[in-house]
């Protein structure tokens, strides 16, 4: 008997870990597994991942982002290289390929991270749109990745501060991407009522 066909749109997602040391094998990269694990838990959609592990080189980061957008990734998430250190150039590389900037994502990430550490004000994550793709810079630590995507919940699991991913599916809708459907227990997406797709029988 054949497997039932998923009623959820298939999506291609680019995940990029940016680190000089991890890309040369000095230590194990933890960013890509963290991104893949969280997205797999958060989305009902069948996902094809395009993974890249690259050094902190501005031109190389920009080229990778363009490559992933051109390959049909509706969403591209990066991790690493967003601090004030001399080698941290991910935001500059991201802005260089942008057609539109989406400053609310970076603002919200810093608000969430400030609940945990005062040094969150040093983070420079940005989000942009290029063609029909949303590109978001995330923090470098797996724990911080999950916190910024999911937001803050109280002991009963009630949302205190929304994570940034709650806004991602509707943003992807607006730029002509696939209909992303989240698992509410991980991250409840928000859409205006007129943008909610009725469930297929």
GROMACS .gro file of N, CA, C and O in nm, residues 28-142:
model
  460
   28UNK      N    1   3.311   2.090   1.614
   28UNK     CA    2   3.190   2.041   1.547
   28UNK      C    3   3.086   2.153   1.537
   28UNK      O    4   3.061   2.225   1.633
   29UNK      N    5   3.028   2.165   1.419
   29UNK     CA    6   2.921   2.263   1.401
   29UNK      C    7   2.794   2.215   1.470
   29UNK      O    8   2.753   2.101   1.452
   30UNK      N    9   2.734   2.304   1.551
   30UNK     CA   10   2.609   2.267   1.618
   30UNK      C   11   2.490   2.344   1.562
   30UNK      O   12   2.376   2.317   1.592
   31UNK      N   13   2.520   2.446   1.478
   31UNK     CA   14   2.414   2.531   1.425
   31UNK      C   15   2.321   2.461   1.328
   31UNK      O   16   2.198   2.470   1.340
   32UNK      N   17   2.378   2.387   1.232
   32UNK     CA   18   2.294   2.320   1.132
   32UNK      C   19   2.203   2.214   1.194
   32UNK      O   20   2.083   2.213   1.164
   33UNK      N   21   2.255   2.126   1.281
   33UNK     CA   22   2.165   2.028   1.344
   33UNK      C   23   2.054   2.097   1.426
   33UNK      O   24   1.941   2.050   1.427
   34UNK      N   25   2.089   2.207   1.495
   34UNK     CA   26   1.989   2.277   1.577
   34UNK      C   27   1.878   2.335   1.489
   34UNK      O   28   1.759   2.325   1.521
   35UNK      N   29   1.917   2.396   1.376
   35UNK     CA   30   1.817   2.453   1.285
   35UNK      C   31   1.729   2.344   1.225
   35UNK      O   32   1.606   2.356   1.222
   36UNK      N   33   1.792   2.236   1.179
   36UNK     CA   34   1.716   2.129   1.115
   36UNK      C   35   1.620   2.064   1.215
   36UNK      O   36   1.503   2.037   1.183
   37UNK      N   37   1.667   2.041   1.337
   37UNK     CA   38   1.584   1.979   1.440
   37UNK      C   39   1.463   2.067   1.472
   37UNK      O   40   1.350   2.020   1.478
   38UNK      N   41   1.488   2.198   1.491
   38UNK     CA   42   1.378   2.286   1.530
   38UNK      C   43   1.274   2.297   1.418
   38UNK      O   44   1.153   2.287   1.443
   39UNK      N   45   1.318   2.315   1.296
   39UNK     CA   46   1.225   2.330   1.184
   39UNK      C   47   1.145   2.202   1.161
   39UNK      O   48   1.025   2.207   1.130
   40UNK      N   49   1.208   2.086   1.178
   40UNK     CA   50   1.138   1.959   1.163
   40UNK      C   51   1.030   1.944   1.269
   40UNK      O   52   0.921   1.893   1.242
   41UNK      N   53   1.060   1.990   1.390
   41UNK     CA   54   0.960   1.984   1.499
   41UNK      C   55   0.849   2.086   1.480
   41UNK      O   56   0.735   2.065   1.518
   42UNK      N   57   0.882   2.201   1.421
   42UNK     CA   58   0.788   2.313   1.416
   42UNK      C   59   0.690   2.308   1.299
   42UNK      O   60   0.580   2.364   1.308
   43UNK      N   61   0.729   2.243   1.189
   43UNK     CA   62   0.647   2.249   1.069
   43UNK      C   63   0.584   2.114   1.034
   43UNK      O   64   0.647   2.009   1.046
   44UNK      N   65   0.458   2.120   0.987
   44UNK     CA   66   0.392   2.001   0.932
   44UNK      C   67   0.441   1.973   0.790
   44UNK      O   68   0.433   1.861   0.742
   45UNK      N   69   0.489   2.077   0.721
   45UNK     CA   70   0.526   2.065   0.579
   45UNK      C   71   0.640   1.966   0.558
   45UNK      O   72   0.733   1.960   0.639
   46UNK      N   73   0.636   1.891   0.446
   46UNK     CA   74   0.754   1.814   0.407
   46UNK      C   75   0.866   1.912   0.368
   46UNK      O   76   0.843   2.003   0.288
   47UNK      N   77   0.985   1.897   0.428
   47UNK     CA   78   1.094   1.993   0.408
   47UNK      C   79   1.211   1.928   0.336
   47UNK      O   80   1.254   1.818   0.372
   48UNK      N   81   1.262   1.998   0.235
   48UNK     CA   82   1.391   1.963   0.176
   48UNK      C   83   1.491   2.068   0.226
   48UNK      O   84   1.470   2.188   0.207
   49UNK      N   85   1.596   2.022   0.293
   49UNK     CA   86   1.696   2.114   0.346
   49UNK      C   87   1.813   2.128   0.251
   49UNK      O   88   1.861   2.030   0.195
   50UNK      N   89   1.856   2.251   0.231
   50UNK     CA   90   1.981   2.281   0.161
   50UNK      C   91   2.076   2.336   0.268
   50UNK      O   92   2.058   2.448   0.316
   51UNK      N   93   2.174   2.256   0.311
   51UNK     CA   94   2.263   2.294   0.421
   51UNK      C   95   2.398   2.342   0.370
   51UNK      O   96   2.453   2.284   0.276
   52UNK      N   97   2.452   2.445   0.434
   52UNK     CA   98   2.584   2.497   0.400
   52UNK      C   99   2.659   2.532   0.529
   52UNK      O  100   2.603   2.593   0.619
   53UNK      N  101   2.787   2.495   0.535
   53UNK     CA  102   2.876   2.531   0.645
   53UNK      C  103   2.992   2.608   0.584
   53UNK      O  104   3.071   2.552   0.508
   54UNK      N  105   2.998   2.738   0.614
   54UNK     CA  106   3.093   2.826   0.543
   54UNK      C  107   3.167   2.918   0.641
   54UNK      O  108   3.119   2.944   0.751
   55UNK      N  109   3.284   2.968   0.601
   55UNK     CA  110   3.359   3.059   0.688
   55UNK      C  111   3.302   3.202   0.689
   55UNK      O  112   3.216   3.237   0.607
   56UNK      N  113   3.353   3.282   0.782
   56UNK     CA  114   3.310   3.422   0.797
   56UNK      C  115   3.374   3.509   0.689
   56UNK      O  116   3.462   3.591   0.718
   57UNK      N  117   3.333   3.492   0.567
   57UNK     CA  118   3.383   3.573   0.455
   57UNK      C  119   3.262   3.639   0.389
   57UNK      O  120   3.173   3.571   0.339
   58UNK      N  121   3.262   3.774   0.388
   58UNK     CA  122   3.142   3.845   0.344
   58UNK      C  123   3.098   3.807   0.203
   58UNK      O  124   2.980   3.778   0.180
   59UNK      N  125   3.190   3.807   0.108
   59UNK     CA  126   3.153   3.776  -0.030
   59UNK      C  127   3.100   3.633  -0.043
   59UNK      O  128   3.005   3.607  -0.118
   60UNK      N  129   3.162   3.541   0.031
   60UNK     CA  130   3.119   3.401   0.026
   60UNK      C  131   2.980   3.382   0.087
   60UNK      O  132   2.900   3.302   0.036
   61UNK      N  133   2.952   3.456   0.194
   61UNK     CA  134   2.818   3.448   0.256
   61UNK      C  135   2.713   3.500   0.159
   61UNK      O  136   2.610   3.437   0.135
   62UNK      N  137   2.741   3.617   0.100
   62UNK     CA  138   2.645   3.675   0.004
   62UNK      C  139   2.621   3.579  -0.113
   62UNK      O  140   2.506   3.558  -0.155
   63UNK      N  141   2.728   3.520  -0.165
   63UNK     CA  142   2.716   3.428  -0.279
   63UNK      C  143   2.633   3.305  -0.241
   63UNK      O  144   2.551   3.257  -0.320
   64UNK      N  145   2.651   3.256  -0.119
   64UNK     CA  146   2.575   3.139  -0.071
   64UNK      C  147   2.427   3.173  -0.060
   64UNK      O  148   2.341   3.093  -0.100
   65UNK      N  149   2.395   3.291  -0.007
   65UNK     CA  150   2.255   3.331   0.007
   65UNK      C  151   2.188   3.342  -0.131
   65UNK      O  152   2.076   3.295  -0.150
   66UNK      N  153   2.257   3.402  -0.225
   66UNK     CA  154   2.203   3.415  -0.361
   66UNK      C  155   2.181   3.276  -0.423
   66UNK      O  156   2.077   3.248  -0.484
   67UNK      N  157   2.279   3.187  -0.402
   67UNK     CA  158   2.269   3.050  -0.455
   67UNK      C  159   2.146   2.978  -0.401
   67UNK      O  160   2.072   2.912  -0.475
   68UNK      N  161   2.120   2.992  -0.270
   68UNK     CA  162   2.007   2.924  -0.207
   68UNK      C  163   1.874   2.982  -0.254
   68UNK      O  164   1.777   2.909  -0.276
   69UNK      N  165   1.868   3.114  -0.269
   69UNK     CA  166   1.746   3.178  -0.321
   69UNK      C  167   1.721   3.130  -0.463
   69UNK      O  168   1.609   3.092  -0.499
   70UNK      N  169   1.825   3.131  -0.544
   70UNK     CA  170   1.812   3.087  -0.684
   70UNK      C  171   1.775   2.939  -0.694
   70UNK      O  172   1.713   2.897  -0.793
   71UNK      N  173   1.810   2.861  -0.592
   71UNK     CA  174   1.778   2.717  -0.591
   71UNK      C  175   1.633   2.691  -0.550
   71UNK      O  176   1.588   2.577  -0.546
   72UNK      N  177   1.560   2.799  -0.514
   72UNK     CA  178   1.418   2.783  -0.481
   72UNK      C  179   1.386   2.773  -0.333
   72UNK      O  180   1.277   2.730  -0.296
   73UNK      N  181   1.481   2.812  -0.247
   73UNK     CA  182   1.453   2.813  -0.103
   73UNK      C  183   1.360   2.930  -0.069
   73UNK      O  184   1.396   3.045  -0.092
   74UNK      N  185   1.242   2.901  -0.016
   74UNK     CA  186   1.148   3.006   0.022
   74UNK      C  187   1.192   3.075   0.150
   74UNK      O  188   1.155   3.189   0.177
   75UNK      N  189   1.269   3.002   0.230
   75UNK     CA  190   1.317   3.052   0.358
   75UNK      C  191   1.463   3.013   0.371
   75UNK      O  192   1.501   2.899   0.339
   76UNK      N  193   1.547   3.109   0.414
   76UNK     CA  194   1.688   3.081   0.439
   76UNK      C  195   1.721   3.133   0.579
   76UNK      O  196   1.701   3.251   0.608
   77UNK      N  197   1.769   3.043   0.665
   77UNK     CA  198   1.806   3.081   0.801
   77UNK      C  199   1.957   3.065   0.817
   77UNK      O  200   2.013   2.962   0.783
   78UNK      N  201   2.021   3.170   0.869
   78UNK     CA  202   2.164   3.162   0.896
   78UNK      C  203   2.186   3.164   1.047
   78UNK      O  204   2.104   3.215   1.122
   79UNK      N  205   2.299   3.109   1.088
   79UNK     CA  206   2.338   3.116   1.229
   79UNK      C  207   2.487   3.149   1.236
   79UNK      O  208   2.568   3.094   1.161
   80UNK      N  209   2.521   3.241   1.326
   80UNK     CA  210   2.661   3.279   1.345
   80UNK      C  211   2.700   3.407   1.274
   80UNK      O  212   2.636   3.449   1.177
   81UNK      N  213   2.804   3.472   1.328
   81UNK     CA  214   2.862   3.589   1.264
   81UNK      C  215   2.784   3.718   1.278
   81UNK      O  216   2.797   3.807   1.194
   82UNK      N  217   2.703   3.730   1.384
   82UNK     CA  218   2.618   3.850   1.396
   82UNK      C  219   2.658   3.942   1.512
   82UNK      O  220   2.586   4.035   1.544
   83UNK      N  221   2.772   3.914   1.575
   83UNK     CA  222   2.816   3.999   1.686
   83UNK      C  223   2.901   4.115   1.639
   83UNK      O  224   2.909   4.145   1.519
   84UNK      N  225   2.970   4.183   1.733
   84UNK     CA  226   3.052   4.298   1.697
   84UNK      C  227   3.198   4.265   1.665
   84UNK      O  228   3.275   4.355   1.631
   85UNK      N  229   3.237   4.137   1.673
   85UNK     CA  230   3.377   4.101   1.648
   85UNK      C  231   3.416   4.135   1.505
   85UNK      O  232   3.331   4.143   1.416
   86UNK      N  233   3.547   4.151   1.484
   86UNK     CA  234   3.597   4.192   1.352
   86UNK      C  235   3.556   4.097   1.240
   86UNK      O  236   3.532   4.139   1.128
   87UNK      N  237   3.550   3.967   1.271
   87UNK     CA  238   3.516   3.867   1.167
   87UNK      C  239   3.365   3.850   1.149
   87UNK      O  240   3.323   3.774   1.061
   88UNK      N  241   3.284   3.915   1.232
   88UNK     CA  242   3.138   3.899   1.223
   88UNK      C  243   3.081   3.988   1.113
   88UNK      O  244   3.064   4.110   1.132
   89UNK      N  245   3.051   3.928   0.998
   89UNK     CA  246   3.006   4.007   0.882
   89UNK      C  247   2.875   3.953   0.820
   89UNK      O  248   2.837   3.994   0.711
   90UNK      N  249   2.808   3.863   0.892
   90UNK     CA  250   2.685   3.806   0.836
   90UNK      C  251   2.579   3.912   0.804
   90UNK      O  252   2.520   3.907   0.695
   91UNK      N  253   2.553   4.010   0.893
   91UNK     CA  254   2.450   4.110   0.860
   91UNK      C  255   2.486   4.190   0.734
   91UNK      O  256   2.399   4.217   0.650
   92UNK      N  257   2.614   4.229   0.723
   92UNK     CA  258   2.656   4.306   0.605
   92UNK      C  259   2.638   4.223   0.477
   92UNK      O  260   2.591   4.275   0.375
   93UNK      N  261   2.673   4.095   0.484
   93UNK     CA  262   2.660   4.007   0.367
   93UNK      C  263   2.513   3.987   0.331
   93UNK      O  264   2.478   3.976   0.213
   94UNK      N  265   2.428   3.984   0.432
   94UNK     CA  266   2.284   3.964   0.409
   94UNK      C  267   2.221   4.089   0.349
   94UNK      O  268   2.146   4.082   0.251
   95UNK      N  269   2.253   4.204   0.405
   95UNK     CA  270   2.198   4.331   0.354
   95UNK      C  271   2.244   4.357   0.211
   95UNK      O  272   2.170   4.418   0.131
   96UNK      N  273   2.363   4.308   0.176
   96UNK     CA  274   2.417   4.330   0.042
   96UNK      C  275   2.334   4.261  -0.067
   96UNK      O  276   2.339   4.302  -0.183
   97UNK      N  277   2.258   4.157  -0.031
   97UNK     CA  278   2.179   4.084  -0.132
   97UNK      C  279   2.029   4.113  -0.119
   97UNK      O  280   1.946   4.053  -0.187
   98UNK      N  281   1.993   4.209  -0.032
   98UNK     CA  282   1.852   4.235  -0.002
   98UNK      C  283   1.782   4.317  -0.109
   98UNK      O  284   1.840   4.409  -0.165
   99UNK      N  285   1.656   4.283  -0.132
   99UNK     CA  286   1.568   4.369  -0.210
   99UNK      C  287   1.480   4.452  -0.116
   99UNK      O  288   1.439   4.563  -0.148
  100UNK      N  289   1.450   4.394   0.002
  100UNK     CA  290   1.375   4.465   0.106
  100UNK      C  291   1.432   4.425   0.241
  100UNK      O  292   1.467   4.308   0.260
  101UNK      N  293   1.435   4.519   0.334
  101UNK     CA  294   1.478   4.487   0.470
  101UNK      C  295   1.355   4.470   0.558
  101UNK      O  296   1.255   4.539   0.539
  102UNK      N  297   1.361   4.375   0.652
  102UNK     CA  298   1.250   4.347   0.744
  102UNK      C  299   1.299   4.365   0.887
  102UNK      O  300   1.329   4.268   0.958
  103UNK      N  301   1.310   4.491   0.934
  103UNK     CA  302   1.377   4.517   1.063
  103UNK      C  303   1.306   4.460   1.185
  103UNK      O  304   1.369   4.438   1.288
  104UNK      N  305   1.178   4.432   1.176
  104UNK     CA  306   1.105   4.382   1.293
  104UNK      C  307   1.160   4.251   1.346
  104UNK      O  308   1.156   4.226   1.467
  105UNK      N  309   1.214   4.166   1.258
  105UNK     CA  310   1.266   4.037   1.304
  105UNK      C  311   1.385   4.056   1.397
  105UNK      O  312   1.393   3.995   1.504
  106UNK      N  313   1.480   4.141   1.357
  106UNK     CA  314   1.597   4.166   1.441
  106UNK      C  315   1.559   4.232   1.573
  106UNK      O  316   1.612   4.197   1.679
  107UNK      N  317   1.465   4.327   1.565
  107UNK     CA  318   1.421   4.395   1.688
  107UNK      C  319   1.362   4.295   1.787
  107UNK      O  320   1.392   4.298   1.906
  108UNK      N  321   1.277   4.205   1.737
  108UNK     CA  322   1.212   4.107   1.826
  108UNK      C  323   1.312   4.006   1.881
  108UNK      O  324   1.304   3.968   1.998
  109UNK      N  325   1.408   3.965   1.799
  109UNK     CA  326   1.510   3.870   1.849
  109UNK      C  327   1.588   3.930   1.966
  109UNK      O  328   1.614   3.863   2.065
  110UNK      N  329   1.625   4.057   1.952
  110UNK     CA  330   1.699   4.121   2.061
  110UNK      C  331   1.612   4.136   2.186
  110UNK      O  332   1.660   4.119   2.299
  111UNK      N  333   1.483   4.166   2.167
  111UNK     CA  334   1.393   4.176   2.282
  111UNK      C  335   1.384   4.043   2.358
  111UNK      O  336   1.386   4.040   2.480
  112UNK      N  337   1.374   3.934   2.281
  112UNK     CA  338   1.366   3.802   2.345
  112UNK      C  339   1.497   3.771   2.418
  112UNK      O  340   1.497   3.733   2.535
  113UNK      N  341   1.609   3.790   2.349
  113UNK     CA  342   1.739   3.755   2.407
  113UNK      C  343   1.773   3.839   2.529
  113UNK      O  344   1.842   3.794   2.621
  114UNK      N  345   1.724   3.963   2.532
  114UNK     CA  346   1.749   4.051   2.648
  114UNK      C  347   1.686   3.997   2.776
  114UNK      O  348   1.726   4.033   2.886
  115UNK      N  349   1.587   3.911   2.762
  115UNK     CA  350   1.525   3.849   2.881
  115UNK      C  351   1.622   3.751   2.945
  115UNK      O  352   1.604   3.711   3.060
  116UNK      N  353   1.724   3.709   2.868
  116UNK     CA  354   1.819   3.609   2.918
  116UNK      C  355   1.956   3.669   2.948
  116UNK      O  356   2.017   3.636   3.050
  117UNK      N  357   2.006   3.755   2.859
  117UNK     CA  358   2.141   3.809   2.877
  117UNK      C  359   2.147   3.957   2.836
  117UNK      O  360   2.092   3.995   2.734
  118UNK      N  361   2.216   4.040   2.916
  118UNK     CA  362   2.225   4.182   2.882
  118UNK      C  363   2.307   4.208   2.756
  118UNK      O  364   2.292   4.311   2.692
  119UNK      N  365   2.393   4.113   2.719
  119UNK     CA  366   2.476   4.131   2.599
  119UNK      C  367   2.398   4.112   2.470
  119UNK      O  368   2.455   4.125   2.360
  120UNK      N  369   2.267   4.083   2.479
  120UNK     CA  370   2.185   4.071   2.358
  120UNK      C  371   2.186   4.200   2.276
  120UNK      O  372   2.164   4.197   2.156
  121UNK      N  373   2.213   4.313   2.342
  121UNK     CA  374   2.217   4.439   2.267
  121UNK      C  375   2.337   4.445   2.172
  121UNK      O  376   2.344   4.533   2.087
  122UNK      N  377   2.429   4.351   2.186
  122UNK     CA  378   2.545   4.346   2.096
  122UNK      C  379   2.515   4.268   1.968
  122UNK      O  380   2.596   4.266   1.876
  123UNK      N  381   2.399   4.202   1.963
  123UNK     CA  382   2.368   4.120   1.846
  123UNK      C  383   2.312   4.208   1.734
  123UNK      O  384   2.245   4.307   1.757
  124UNK      N  385   2.345   4.170   1.610
  124UNK     CA  386   2.313   4.255   1.496
  124UNK      C  387   2.233   4.181   1.389
  124UNK      O  388   2.237   4.215   1.272
  125UNK      N  389   2.156   4.079   1.430
  125UNK     CA  390   2.082   4.001   1.332
  125UNK      C  391   1.989   4.089   1.248
  125UNK      O  392   1.925   4.180   1.300
  126UNK      N  393   1.982   4.057   1.119
  126UNK     CA  394   1.889   4.126   1.029
  126UNK      C  395   1.806   4.022   0.955
  126UNK      O  396   1.839   3.903   0.954
  127UNK      N  397   1.698   4.069   0.894
  127UNK     CA  398   1.616   3.984   0.806
  127UNK      C  399   1.585   4.064   0.681
  127UNK      O  400   1.564   4.185   0.688
  128UNK      N  401   1.584   3.994   0.568
  128UNK     CA  402   1.562   4.062   0.440
  128UNK      C  403   1.479   3.972   0.348
  128UNK      O  404   1.465   3.851   0.372
  129UNK      N  405   1.427   4.035   0.245
  129UNK     CA  406   1.362   3.960   0.137
  129UNK      C  407   1.446   3.977   0.011
  129UNK      O  408   1.491   4.088  -0.020
  130UNK      N  409   1.471   3.866  -0.056
  130UNK     CA  410   1.534   3.868  -0.187
  130UNK      C  411   1.446   3.785  -0.280
  130UNK      O  412   1.420   3.667  -0.252
  131UNK      N  413   1.398   3.845  -0.385
  131UNK     CA  414   1.303   3.778  -0.475
  131UNK      C  415   1.186   3.724  -0.393
  131UNK      O  416   1.120   3.801  -0.324
  132UNK      N  417   1.162   3.593  -0.398
  132UNK     CA  418   1.049   3.535  -0.323
  132UNK      C  419   1.099   3.453  -0.204
  132UNK      O  420   1.040   3.353  -0.166
  133UNK      N  421   1.209   3.500  -0.144
  133UNK     CA  422   1.269   3.430  -0.030
  133UNK      C  423   1.285   3.524   0.089
  133UNK      O  424   1.322   3.640   0.072
  134UNK      N  425   1.258   3.470   0.206
  134UNK     CA  426   1.283   3.541   0.332
  134UNK      C  427   1.413   3.487   0.391
  134UNK      O  428   1.428   3.366   0.407
  135UNK      N  429   1.508   3.577   0.418
  135UNK     CA  430   1.637   3.539   0.476
  135UNK      C  431   1.646   3.600   0.615
  135UNK      O  432   1.627   3.720   0.632
  136UNK      N  433   1.674   3.517   0.715
  136UNK     CA  434   1.682   3.565   0.855
  136UNK      C  435   1.813   3.521   0.917
  136UNK      O  436   1.848   3.402   0.913
  137UNK      N  437   1.886   3.617   0.977
  137UNK     CA  438   2.005   3.584   1.057
  137UNK      C  439   1.959   3.547   1.198
  137UNK      O  440   1.885   3.622   1.261
  138UNK      N  441   2.006   3.435   1.248
  138UNK     CA  442   1.975   3.391   1.385
  138UNK      C  443   2.102   3.395   1.469
  138UNK      O  444   2.213   3.401   1.416
  139UNK      N  445   2.087   3.387   1.603
  139UNK     CA  446   2.207   3.381   1.689
  139UNK      C  447   2.288   3.254   1.662
  139UNK      O  448   2.242   3.164   1.591
  140UNK      N  449   2.405   3.246   1.723
  140UNK     CA  450   2.495   3.134   1.697
  140UNK      C  451   2.475   3.013   1.786
  140UNK      O  452   2.508   2.902   1.748
  141UNK      N  453   2.419   3.032   1.907
  141UNK     CA  454   2.406   2.921   2.001
  141UNK      C  455   2.273   2.846   1.980
  141UNK      O  456   2.168   2.910   1.969
  142UNK      N  457   2.276   2.712   1.980
  142UNK     CA  458   2.152   2.635   1.961
  142UNK      C  459   2.040   2.675   2.058
  142UNK      O  460   1.923   2.685   2.018
   0.00000   0.00000   0.00000
